[in-house]
mmCIF file with all atom_site columns, C-alpha atoms and ligand atoms in Angstrom:
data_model
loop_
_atom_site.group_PDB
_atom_site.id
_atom_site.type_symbol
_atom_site.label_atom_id
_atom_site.label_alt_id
_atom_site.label_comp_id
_atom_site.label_asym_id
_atom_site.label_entity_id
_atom_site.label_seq_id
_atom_site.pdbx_PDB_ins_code
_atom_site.Cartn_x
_atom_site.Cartn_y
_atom_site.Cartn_z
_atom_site.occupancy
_atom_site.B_iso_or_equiv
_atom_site.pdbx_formal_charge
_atom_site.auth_seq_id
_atom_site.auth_comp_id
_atom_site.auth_asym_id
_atom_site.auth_atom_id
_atom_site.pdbx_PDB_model_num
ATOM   1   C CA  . UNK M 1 1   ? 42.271 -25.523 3.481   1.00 80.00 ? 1   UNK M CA  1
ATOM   2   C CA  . UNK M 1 2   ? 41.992 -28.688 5.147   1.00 83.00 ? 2   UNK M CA  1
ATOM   3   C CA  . UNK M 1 3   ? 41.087 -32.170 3.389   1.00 78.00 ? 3   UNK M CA  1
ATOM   4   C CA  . UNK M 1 4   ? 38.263 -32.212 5.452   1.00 82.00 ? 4   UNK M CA  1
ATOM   5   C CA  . UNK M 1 5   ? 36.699 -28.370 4.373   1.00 83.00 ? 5   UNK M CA  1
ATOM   6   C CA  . UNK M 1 6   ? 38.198 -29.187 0.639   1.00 84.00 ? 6   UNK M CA  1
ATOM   7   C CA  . UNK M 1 7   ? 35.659 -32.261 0.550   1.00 88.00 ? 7   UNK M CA  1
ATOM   8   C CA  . UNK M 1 8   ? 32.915 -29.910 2.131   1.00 88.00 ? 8   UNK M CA  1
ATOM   9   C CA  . UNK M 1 9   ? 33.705 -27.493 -0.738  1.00 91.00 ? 9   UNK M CA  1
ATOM   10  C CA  . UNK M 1 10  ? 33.721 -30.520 -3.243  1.00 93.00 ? 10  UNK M CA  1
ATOM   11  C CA  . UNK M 1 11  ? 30.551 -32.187 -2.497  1.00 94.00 ? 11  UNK M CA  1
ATOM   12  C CA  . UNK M 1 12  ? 28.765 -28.385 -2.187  1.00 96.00 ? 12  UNK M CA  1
ATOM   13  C CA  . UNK M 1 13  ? 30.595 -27.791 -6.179  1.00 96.00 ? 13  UNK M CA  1
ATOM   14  C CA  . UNK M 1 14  ? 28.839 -31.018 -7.331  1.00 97.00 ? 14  UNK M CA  1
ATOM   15  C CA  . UNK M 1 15  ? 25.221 -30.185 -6.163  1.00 98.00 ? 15  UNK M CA  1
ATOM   16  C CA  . UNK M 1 16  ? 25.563 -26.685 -7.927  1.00 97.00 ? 16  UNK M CA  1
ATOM   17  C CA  . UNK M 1 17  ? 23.688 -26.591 -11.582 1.00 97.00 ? 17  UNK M CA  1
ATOM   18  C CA  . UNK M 1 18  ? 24.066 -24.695 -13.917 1.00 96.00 ? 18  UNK M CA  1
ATOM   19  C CA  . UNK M 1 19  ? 21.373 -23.626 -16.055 1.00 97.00 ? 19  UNK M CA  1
ATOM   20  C CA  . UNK M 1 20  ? 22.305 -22.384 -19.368 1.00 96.00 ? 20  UNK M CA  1
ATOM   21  C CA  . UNK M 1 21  ? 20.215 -19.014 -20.750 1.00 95.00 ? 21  UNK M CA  1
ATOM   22  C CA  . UNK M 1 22  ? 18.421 -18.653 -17.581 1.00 95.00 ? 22  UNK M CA  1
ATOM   23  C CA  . UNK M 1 23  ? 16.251 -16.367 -16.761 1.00 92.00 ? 23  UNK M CA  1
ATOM   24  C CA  . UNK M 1 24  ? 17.758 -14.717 -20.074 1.00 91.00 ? 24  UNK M CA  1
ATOM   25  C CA  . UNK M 1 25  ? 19.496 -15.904 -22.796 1.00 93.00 ? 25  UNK M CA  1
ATOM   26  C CA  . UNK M 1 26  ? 23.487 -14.834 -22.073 1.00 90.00 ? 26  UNK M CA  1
ATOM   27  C CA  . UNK M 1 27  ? 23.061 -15.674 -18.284 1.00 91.00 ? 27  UNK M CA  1
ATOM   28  C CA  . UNK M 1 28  ? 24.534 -18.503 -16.644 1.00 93.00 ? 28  UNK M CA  1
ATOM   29  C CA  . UNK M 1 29  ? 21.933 -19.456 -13.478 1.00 95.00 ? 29  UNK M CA  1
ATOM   30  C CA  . UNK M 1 30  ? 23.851 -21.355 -10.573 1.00 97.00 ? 30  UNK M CA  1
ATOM   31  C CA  . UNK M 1 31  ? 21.166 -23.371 -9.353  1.00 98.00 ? 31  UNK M CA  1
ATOM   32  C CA  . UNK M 1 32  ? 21.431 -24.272 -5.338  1.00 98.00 ? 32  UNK M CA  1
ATOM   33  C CA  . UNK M 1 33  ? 18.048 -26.267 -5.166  1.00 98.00 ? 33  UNK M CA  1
ATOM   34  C CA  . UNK M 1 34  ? 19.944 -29.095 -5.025  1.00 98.00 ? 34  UNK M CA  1
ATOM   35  C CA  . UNK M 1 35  ? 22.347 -28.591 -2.500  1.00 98.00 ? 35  UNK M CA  1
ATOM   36  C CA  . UNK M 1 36  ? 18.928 -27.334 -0.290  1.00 98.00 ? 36  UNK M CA  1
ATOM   37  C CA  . UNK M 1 37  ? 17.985 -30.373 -0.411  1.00 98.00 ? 37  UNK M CA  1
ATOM   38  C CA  . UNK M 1 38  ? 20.621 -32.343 0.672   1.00 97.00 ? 38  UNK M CA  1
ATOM   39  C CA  . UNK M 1 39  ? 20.827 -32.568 4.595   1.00 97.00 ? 39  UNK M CA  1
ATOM   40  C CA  . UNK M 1 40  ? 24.073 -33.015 4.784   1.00 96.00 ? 40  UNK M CA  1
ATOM   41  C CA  . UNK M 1 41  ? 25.275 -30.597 2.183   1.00 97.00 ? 41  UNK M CA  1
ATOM   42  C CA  . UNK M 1 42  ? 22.982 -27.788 3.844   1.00 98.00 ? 42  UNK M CA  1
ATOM   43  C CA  . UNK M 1 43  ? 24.194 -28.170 7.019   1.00 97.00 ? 43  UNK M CA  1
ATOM   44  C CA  . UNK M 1 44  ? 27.806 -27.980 5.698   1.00 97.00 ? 44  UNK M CA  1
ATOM   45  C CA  . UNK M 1 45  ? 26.925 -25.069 3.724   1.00 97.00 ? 45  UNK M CA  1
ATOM   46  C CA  . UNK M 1 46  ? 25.460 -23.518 6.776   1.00 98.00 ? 46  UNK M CA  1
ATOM   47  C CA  . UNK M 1 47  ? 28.538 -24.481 9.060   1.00 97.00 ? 47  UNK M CA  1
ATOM   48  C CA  . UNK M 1 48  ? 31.013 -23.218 6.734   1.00 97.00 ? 48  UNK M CA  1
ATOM   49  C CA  . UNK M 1 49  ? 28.872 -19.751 5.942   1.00 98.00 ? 49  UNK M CA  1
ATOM   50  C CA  . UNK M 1 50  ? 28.913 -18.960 9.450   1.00 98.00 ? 50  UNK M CA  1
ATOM   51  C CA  . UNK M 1 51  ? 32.628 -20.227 10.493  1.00 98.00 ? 51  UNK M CA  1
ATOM   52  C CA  . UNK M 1 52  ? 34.338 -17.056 9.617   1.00 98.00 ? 52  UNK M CA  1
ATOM   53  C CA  . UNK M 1 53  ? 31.686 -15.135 11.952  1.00 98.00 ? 53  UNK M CA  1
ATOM   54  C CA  . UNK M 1 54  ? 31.662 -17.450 14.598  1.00 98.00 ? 54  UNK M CA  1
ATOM   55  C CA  . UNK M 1 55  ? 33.883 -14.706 17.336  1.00 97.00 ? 55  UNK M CA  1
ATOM   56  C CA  . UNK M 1 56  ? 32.643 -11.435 15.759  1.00 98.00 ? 56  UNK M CA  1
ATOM   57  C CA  . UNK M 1 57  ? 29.994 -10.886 17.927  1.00 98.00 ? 57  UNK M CA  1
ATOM   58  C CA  . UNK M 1 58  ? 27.195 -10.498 15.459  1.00 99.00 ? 58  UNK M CA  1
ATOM   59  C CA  . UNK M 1 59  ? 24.076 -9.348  16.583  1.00 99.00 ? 59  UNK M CA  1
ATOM   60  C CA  . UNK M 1 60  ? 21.866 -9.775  13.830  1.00 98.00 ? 60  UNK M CA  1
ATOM   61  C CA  . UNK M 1 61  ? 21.992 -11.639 9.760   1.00 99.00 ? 61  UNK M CA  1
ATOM   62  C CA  . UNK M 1 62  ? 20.816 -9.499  7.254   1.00 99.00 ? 62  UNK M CA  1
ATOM   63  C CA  . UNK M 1 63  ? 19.574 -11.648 4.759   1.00 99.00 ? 63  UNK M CA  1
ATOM   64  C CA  . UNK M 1 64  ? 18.591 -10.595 0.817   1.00 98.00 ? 64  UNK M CA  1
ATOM   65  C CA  . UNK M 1 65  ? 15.579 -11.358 -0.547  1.00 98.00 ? 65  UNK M CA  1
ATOM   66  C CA  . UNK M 1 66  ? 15.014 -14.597 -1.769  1.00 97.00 ? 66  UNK M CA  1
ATOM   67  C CA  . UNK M 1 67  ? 17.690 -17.134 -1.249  1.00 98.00 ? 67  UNK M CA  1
ATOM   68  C CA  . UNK M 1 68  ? 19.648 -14.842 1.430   1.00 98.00 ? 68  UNK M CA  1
ATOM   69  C CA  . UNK M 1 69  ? 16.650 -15.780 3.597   1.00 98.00 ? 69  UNK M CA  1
ATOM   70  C CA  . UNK M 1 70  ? 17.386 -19.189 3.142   1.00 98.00 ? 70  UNK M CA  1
ATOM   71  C CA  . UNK M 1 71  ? 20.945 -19.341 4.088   1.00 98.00 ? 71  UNK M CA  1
ATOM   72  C CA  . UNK M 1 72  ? 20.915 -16.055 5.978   1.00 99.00 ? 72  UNK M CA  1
ATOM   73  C CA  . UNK M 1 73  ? 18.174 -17.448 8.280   1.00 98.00 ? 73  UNK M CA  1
ATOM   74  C CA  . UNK M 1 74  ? 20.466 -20.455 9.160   1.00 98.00 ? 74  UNK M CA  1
ATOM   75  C CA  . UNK M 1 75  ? 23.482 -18.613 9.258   1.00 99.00 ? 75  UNK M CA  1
ATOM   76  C CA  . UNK M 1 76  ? 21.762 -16.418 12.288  1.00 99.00 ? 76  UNK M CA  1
ATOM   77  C CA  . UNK M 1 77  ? 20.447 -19.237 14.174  1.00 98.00 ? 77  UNK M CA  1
ATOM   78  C CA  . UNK M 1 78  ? 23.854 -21.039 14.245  1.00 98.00 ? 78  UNK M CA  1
ATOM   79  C CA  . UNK M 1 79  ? 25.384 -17.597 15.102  1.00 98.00 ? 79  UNK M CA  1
ATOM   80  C CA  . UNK M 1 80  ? 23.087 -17.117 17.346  1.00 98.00 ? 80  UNK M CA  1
ATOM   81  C CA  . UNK M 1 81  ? 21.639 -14.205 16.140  1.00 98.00 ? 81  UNK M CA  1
ATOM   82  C CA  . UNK M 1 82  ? 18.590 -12.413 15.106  1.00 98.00 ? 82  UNK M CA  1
ATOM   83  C CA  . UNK M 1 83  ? 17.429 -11.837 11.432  1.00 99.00 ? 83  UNK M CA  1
ATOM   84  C CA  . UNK M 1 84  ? 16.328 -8.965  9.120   1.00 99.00 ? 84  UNK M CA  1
ATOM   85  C CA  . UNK M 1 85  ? 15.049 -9.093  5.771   1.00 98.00 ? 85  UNK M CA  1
ATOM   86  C CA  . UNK M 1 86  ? 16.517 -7.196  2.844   1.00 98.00 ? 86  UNK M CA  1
ATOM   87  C CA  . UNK M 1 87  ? 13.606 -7.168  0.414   1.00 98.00 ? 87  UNK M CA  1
ATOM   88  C CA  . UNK M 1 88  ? 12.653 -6.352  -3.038  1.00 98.00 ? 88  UNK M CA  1
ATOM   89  C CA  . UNK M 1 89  ? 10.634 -2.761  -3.145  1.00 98.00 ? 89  UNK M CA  1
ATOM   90  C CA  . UNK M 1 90  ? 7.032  -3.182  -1.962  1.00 98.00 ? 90  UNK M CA  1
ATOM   91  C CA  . UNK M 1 91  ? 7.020  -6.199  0.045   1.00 98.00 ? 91  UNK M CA  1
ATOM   92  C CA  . UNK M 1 92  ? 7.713  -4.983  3.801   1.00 98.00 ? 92  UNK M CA  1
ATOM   93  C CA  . UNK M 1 93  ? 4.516  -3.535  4.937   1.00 98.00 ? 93  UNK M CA  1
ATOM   94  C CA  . UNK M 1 94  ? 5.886  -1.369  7.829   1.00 98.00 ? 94  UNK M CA  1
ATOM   95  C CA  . UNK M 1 95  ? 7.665  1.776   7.721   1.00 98.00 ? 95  UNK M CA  1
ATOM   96  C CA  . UNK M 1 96  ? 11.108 1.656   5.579   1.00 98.00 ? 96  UNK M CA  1
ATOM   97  C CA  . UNK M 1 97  ? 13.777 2.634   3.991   1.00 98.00 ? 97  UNK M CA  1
ATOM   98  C CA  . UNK M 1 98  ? 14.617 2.103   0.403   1.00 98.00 ? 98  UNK M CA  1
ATOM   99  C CA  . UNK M 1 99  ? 17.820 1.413   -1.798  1.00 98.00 ? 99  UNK M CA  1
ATOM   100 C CA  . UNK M 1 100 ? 18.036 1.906   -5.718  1.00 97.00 ? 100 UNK M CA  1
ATOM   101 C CA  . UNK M 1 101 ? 21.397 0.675   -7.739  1.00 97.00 ? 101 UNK M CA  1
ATOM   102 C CA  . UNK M 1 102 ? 21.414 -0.315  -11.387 1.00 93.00 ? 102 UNK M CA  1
ATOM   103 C CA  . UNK M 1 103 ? 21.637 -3.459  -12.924 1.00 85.00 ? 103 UNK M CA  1
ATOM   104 C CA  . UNK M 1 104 ? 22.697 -4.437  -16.641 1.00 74.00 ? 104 UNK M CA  1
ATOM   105 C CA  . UNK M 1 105 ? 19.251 -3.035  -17.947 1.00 77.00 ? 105 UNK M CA  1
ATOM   106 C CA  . UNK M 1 106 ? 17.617 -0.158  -15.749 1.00 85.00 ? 106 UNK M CA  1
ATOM   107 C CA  . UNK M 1 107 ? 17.505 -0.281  -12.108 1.00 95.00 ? 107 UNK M CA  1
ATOM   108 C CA  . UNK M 1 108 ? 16.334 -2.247  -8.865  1.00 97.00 ? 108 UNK M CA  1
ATOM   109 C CA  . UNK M 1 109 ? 15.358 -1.019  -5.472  1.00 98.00 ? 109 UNK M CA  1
ATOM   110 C CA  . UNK M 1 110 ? 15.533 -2.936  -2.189  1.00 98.00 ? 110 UNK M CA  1
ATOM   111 C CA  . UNK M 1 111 ? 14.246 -2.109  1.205   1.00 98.00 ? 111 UNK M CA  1
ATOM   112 C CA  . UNK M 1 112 ? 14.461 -2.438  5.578   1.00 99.00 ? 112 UNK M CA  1
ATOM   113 C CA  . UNK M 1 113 ? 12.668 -1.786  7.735   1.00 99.00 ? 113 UNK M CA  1
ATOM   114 C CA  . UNK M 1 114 ? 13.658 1.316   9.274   1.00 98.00 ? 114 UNK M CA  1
ATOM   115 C CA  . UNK M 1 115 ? 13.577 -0.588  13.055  1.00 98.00 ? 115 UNK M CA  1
ATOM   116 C CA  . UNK M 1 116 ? 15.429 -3.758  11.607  1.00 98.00 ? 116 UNK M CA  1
ATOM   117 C CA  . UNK M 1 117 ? 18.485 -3.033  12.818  1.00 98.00 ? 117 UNK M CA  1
ATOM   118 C CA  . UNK M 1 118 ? 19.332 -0.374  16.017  1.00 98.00 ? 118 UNK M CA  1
ATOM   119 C CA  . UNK M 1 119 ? 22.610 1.511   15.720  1.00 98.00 ? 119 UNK M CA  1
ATOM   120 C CA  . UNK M 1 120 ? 25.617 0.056   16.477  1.00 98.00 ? 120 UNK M CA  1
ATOM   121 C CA  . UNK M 1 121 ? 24.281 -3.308  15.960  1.00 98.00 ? 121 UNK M CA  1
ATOM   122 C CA  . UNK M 1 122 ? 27.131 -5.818  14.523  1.00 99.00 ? 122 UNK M CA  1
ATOM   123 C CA  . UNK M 1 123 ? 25.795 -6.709  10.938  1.00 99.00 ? 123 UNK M CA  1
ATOM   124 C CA  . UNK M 1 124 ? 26.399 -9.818  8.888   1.00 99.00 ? 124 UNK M CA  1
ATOM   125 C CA  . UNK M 1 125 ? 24.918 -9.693  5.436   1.00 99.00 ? 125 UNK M CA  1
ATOM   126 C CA  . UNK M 1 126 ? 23.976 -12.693 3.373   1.00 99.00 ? 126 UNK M CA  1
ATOM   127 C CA  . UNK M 1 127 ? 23.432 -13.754 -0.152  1.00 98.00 ? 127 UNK M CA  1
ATOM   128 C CA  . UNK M 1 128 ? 23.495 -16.842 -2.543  1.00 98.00 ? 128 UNK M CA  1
ATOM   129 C CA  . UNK M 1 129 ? 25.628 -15.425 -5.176  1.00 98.00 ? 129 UNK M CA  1
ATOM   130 C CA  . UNK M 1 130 ? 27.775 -12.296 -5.724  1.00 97.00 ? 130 UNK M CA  1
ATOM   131 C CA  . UNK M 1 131 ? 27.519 -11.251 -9.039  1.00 95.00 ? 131 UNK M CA  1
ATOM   132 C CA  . UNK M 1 132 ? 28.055 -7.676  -9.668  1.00 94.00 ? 132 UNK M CA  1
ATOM   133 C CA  . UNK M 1 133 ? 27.826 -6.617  -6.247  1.00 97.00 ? 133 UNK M CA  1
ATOM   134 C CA  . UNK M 1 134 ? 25.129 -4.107  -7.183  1.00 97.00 ? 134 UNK M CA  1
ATOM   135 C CA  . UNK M 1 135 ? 22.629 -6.093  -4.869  1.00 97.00 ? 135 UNK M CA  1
ATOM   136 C CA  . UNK M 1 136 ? 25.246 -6.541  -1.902  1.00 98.00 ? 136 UNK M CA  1
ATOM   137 C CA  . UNK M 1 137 ? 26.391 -2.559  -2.114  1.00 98.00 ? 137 UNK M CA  1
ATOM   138 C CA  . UNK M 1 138 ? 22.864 -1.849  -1.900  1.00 98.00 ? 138 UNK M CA  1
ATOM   139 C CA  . UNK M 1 139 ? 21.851 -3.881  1.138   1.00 98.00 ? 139 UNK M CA  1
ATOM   140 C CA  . UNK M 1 140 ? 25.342 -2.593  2.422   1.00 98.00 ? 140 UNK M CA  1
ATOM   141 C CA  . UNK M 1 141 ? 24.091 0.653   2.381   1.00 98.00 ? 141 UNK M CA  1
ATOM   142 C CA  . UNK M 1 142 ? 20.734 0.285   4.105   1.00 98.00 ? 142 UNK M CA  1
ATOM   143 C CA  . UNK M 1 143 ? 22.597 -1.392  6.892   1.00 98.00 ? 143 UNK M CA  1
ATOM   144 C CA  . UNK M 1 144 ? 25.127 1.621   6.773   1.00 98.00 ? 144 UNK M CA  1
ATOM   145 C CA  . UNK M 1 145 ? 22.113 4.052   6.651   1.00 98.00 ? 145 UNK M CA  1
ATOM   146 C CA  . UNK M 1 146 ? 20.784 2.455   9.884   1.00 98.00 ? 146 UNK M CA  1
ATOM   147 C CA  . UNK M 1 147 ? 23.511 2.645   11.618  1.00 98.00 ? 147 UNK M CA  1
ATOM   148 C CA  . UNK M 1 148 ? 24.549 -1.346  11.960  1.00 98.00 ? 148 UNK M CA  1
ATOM   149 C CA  . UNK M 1 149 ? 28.239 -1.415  11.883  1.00 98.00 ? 149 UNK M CA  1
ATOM   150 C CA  . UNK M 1 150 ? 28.695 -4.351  9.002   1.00 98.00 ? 150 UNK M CA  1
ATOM   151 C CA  . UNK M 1 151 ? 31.138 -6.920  10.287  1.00 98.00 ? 151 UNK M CA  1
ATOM   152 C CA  . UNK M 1 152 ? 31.368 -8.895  6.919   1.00 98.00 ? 152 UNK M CA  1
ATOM   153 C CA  . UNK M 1 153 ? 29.166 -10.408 3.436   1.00 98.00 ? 153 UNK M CA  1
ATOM   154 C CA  . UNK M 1 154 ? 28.447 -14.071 3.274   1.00 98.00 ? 154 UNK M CA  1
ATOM   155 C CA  . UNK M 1 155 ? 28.006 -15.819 -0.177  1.00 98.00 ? 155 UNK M CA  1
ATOM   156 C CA  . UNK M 1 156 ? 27.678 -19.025 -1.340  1.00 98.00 ? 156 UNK M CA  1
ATOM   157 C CA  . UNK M 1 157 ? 29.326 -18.468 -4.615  1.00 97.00 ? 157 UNK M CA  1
ATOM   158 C CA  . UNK M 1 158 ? 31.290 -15.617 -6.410  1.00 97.00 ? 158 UNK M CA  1
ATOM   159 C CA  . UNK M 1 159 ? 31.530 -15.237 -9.859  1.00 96.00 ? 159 UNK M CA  1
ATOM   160 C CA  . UNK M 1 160 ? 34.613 -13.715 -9.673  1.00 95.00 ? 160 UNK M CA  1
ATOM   161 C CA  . UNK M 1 161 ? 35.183 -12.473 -12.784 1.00 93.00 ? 161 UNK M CA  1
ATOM   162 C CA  . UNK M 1 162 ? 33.070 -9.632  -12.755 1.00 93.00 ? 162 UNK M CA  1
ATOM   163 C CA  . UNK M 1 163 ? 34.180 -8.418  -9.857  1.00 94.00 ? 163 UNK M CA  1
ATOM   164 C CA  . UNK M 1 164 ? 31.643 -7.501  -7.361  1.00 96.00 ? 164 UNK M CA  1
ATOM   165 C CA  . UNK M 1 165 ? 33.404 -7.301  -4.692  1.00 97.00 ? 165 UNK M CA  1
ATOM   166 C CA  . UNK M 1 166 ? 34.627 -3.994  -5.315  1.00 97.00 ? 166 UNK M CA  1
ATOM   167 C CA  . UNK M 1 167 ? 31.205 -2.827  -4.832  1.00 97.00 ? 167 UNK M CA  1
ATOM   168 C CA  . UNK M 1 168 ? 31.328 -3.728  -1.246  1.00 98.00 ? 168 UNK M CA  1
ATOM   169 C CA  . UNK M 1 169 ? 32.959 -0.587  0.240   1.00 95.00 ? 169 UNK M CA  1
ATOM   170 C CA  . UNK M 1 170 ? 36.560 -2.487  1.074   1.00 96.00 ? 170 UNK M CA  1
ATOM   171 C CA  . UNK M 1 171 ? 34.585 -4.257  3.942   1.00 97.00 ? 171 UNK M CA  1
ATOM   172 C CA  . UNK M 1 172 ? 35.275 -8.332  4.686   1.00 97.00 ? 172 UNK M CA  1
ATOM   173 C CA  . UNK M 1 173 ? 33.782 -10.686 2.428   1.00 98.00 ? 173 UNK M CA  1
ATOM   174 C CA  . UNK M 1 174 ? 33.954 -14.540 2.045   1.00 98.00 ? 174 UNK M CA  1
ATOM   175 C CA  . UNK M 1 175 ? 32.644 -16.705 -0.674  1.00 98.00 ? 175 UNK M CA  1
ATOM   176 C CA  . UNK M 1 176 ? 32.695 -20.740 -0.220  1.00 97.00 ? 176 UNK M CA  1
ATOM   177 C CA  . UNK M 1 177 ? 33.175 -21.452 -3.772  1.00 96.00 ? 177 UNK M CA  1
ATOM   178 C CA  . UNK M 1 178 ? 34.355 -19.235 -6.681  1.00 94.00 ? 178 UNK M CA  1
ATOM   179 C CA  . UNK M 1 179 ? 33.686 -19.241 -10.388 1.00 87.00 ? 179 UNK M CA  1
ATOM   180 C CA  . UNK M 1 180 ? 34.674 -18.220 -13.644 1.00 74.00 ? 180 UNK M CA  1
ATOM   181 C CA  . UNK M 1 181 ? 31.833 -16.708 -15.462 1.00 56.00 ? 181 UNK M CA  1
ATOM   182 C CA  . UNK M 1 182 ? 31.361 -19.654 -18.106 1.00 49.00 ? 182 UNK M CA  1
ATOM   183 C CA  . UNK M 1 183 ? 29.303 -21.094 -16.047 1.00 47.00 ? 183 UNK M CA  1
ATOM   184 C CA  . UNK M 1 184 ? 32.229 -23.934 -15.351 1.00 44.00 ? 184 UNK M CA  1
ATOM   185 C CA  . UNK M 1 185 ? 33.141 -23.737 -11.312 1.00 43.00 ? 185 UNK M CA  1
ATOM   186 C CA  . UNK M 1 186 ? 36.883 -23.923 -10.490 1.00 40.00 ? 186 UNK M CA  1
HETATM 187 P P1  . AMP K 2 .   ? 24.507 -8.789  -8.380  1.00 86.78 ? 201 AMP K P1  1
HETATM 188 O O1  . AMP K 2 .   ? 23.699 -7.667  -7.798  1.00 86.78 ? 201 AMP K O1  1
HETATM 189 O O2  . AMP K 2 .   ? 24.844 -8.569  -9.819  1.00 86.78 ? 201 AMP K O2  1
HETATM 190 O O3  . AMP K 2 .   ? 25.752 -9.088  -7.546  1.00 86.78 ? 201 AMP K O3  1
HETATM 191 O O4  . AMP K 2 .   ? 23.595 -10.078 -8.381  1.00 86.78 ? 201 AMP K O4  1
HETATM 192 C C1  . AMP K 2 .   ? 23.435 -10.794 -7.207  1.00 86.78 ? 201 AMP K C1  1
HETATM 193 C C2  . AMP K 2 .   ? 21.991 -11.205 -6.988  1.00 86.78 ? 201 AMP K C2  1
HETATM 194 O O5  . AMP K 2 .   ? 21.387 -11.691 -8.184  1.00 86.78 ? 201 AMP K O5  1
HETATM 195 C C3  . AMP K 2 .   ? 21.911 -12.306 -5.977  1.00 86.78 ? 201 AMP K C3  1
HETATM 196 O O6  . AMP K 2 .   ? 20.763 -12.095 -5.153  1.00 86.78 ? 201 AMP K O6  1
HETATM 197 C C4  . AMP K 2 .   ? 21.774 -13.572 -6.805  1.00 86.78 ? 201 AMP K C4  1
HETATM 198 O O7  . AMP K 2 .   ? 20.861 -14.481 -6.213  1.00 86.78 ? 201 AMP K O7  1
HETATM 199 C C5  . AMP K 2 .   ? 21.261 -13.112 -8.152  1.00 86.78 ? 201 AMP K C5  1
HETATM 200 N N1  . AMP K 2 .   ? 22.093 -13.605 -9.270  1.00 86.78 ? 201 AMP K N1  1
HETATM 201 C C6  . AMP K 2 .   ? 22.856 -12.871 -10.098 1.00 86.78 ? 201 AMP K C6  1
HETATM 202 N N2  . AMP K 2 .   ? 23.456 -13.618 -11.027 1.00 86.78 ? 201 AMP K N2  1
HETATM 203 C C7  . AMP K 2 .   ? 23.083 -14.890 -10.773 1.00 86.78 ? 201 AMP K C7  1
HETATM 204 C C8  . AMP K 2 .   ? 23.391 -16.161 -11.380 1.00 86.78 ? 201 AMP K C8  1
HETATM 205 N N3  . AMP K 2 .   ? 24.212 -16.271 -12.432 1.00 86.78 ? 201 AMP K N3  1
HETATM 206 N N4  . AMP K 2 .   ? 22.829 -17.271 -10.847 1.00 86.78 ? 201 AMP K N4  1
HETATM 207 C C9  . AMP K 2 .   ? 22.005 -17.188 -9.778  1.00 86.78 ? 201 AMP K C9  1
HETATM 208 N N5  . AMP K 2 .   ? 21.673 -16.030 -9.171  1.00 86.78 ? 201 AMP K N5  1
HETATM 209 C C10 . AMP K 2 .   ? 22.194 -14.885 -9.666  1.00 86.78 ? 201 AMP K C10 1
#
């Protein structure tokens, strides 16, 4: 890492807040309002998301539902790709295909549109946070089930501990900023 992408990775650390017991008591929220809002952060953020992807010929950002559309939506633009939306179950009103995978306490479904991505269409998928990689696996496997060949995962943040990459079929992954699950960030 250069001095120049350790400050990057600094100043993106400090805007980061955690919010203890949120939105249950136990859970650790990594808050990235903050670094939104910061012009310069975001456009860091946005730079280094993308940087890894930059010769990989990606055709289209598959952002998840809510703040993958945030980042993901940015990352395609600077890519210079398109964009498709990985969305909780319900919300697409066209014709599409669903995902189920289980969380700590039942289970979760998220959805494409089944003309979001045409085979053999290089894939990059983007979220704010891996956690357990149930959400990731999931939206890998929508993109899988429409053919996309998935060039990589994008986060923000990793909470490494729990280990969610391993969800994530072996395929590339890169997170800016990793953390322990305490809530404090390395
Ligand atoms: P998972 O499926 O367990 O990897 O959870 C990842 C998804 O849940 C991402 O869309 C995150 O935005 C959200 N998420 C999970 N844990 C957290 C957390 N501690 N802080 C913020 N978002 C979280």
């Amino acid at each position: 890492m250069t001095i120049q992408e350790r400050d990057v990775v600094e100043r993106l650390r400090s805007l980061i807040r955690d919010v203890p017991d949120f939105p249950r008591p136990g859970i650790v929220f990594k808050d990235i309002t903050l670094l939104l809002g910061d012009a310069v952060a975001f456009h860091a953020a946005i730079g280094a998301l993308a940087q890894p992807y930059v010769d990989q010929g990606v055709d289209i950002v598959a952002g998840i539902e809510s703040r993958g559309f945030i980042l993901g939506g940015a990352v395609a633009d600077r890519l210079g790709a398109g964009f498709a939306l990985v969305r909780k179950e319900g919300r697409l009103p066209s014709d599409r295909i669903s995902q189920a995978y289980t969380l700590e306490y039942g289970e979760a479904v998220i959805e494409m549109h089944s003309d979001a991505i045409a085979p053999g269409q290089r894939v990059l998928i983007v979220d704010d946070l891996l956690a357990t990689g149930g959400t990731a696996g999931a939206a890998g496997a929508l993109v899988d089930r429409l053919g996309g060949d998935i060039v990589g995962f994008a986060f923000l943040i990793e909470l490494s501990a729990l280990g969610g990459s391993a969800a994530l079929g072996g395929r590339p992954y890169t997170a800016l900023l990793r953390t322990k699950t305490d809530g404090g960030i390395r």
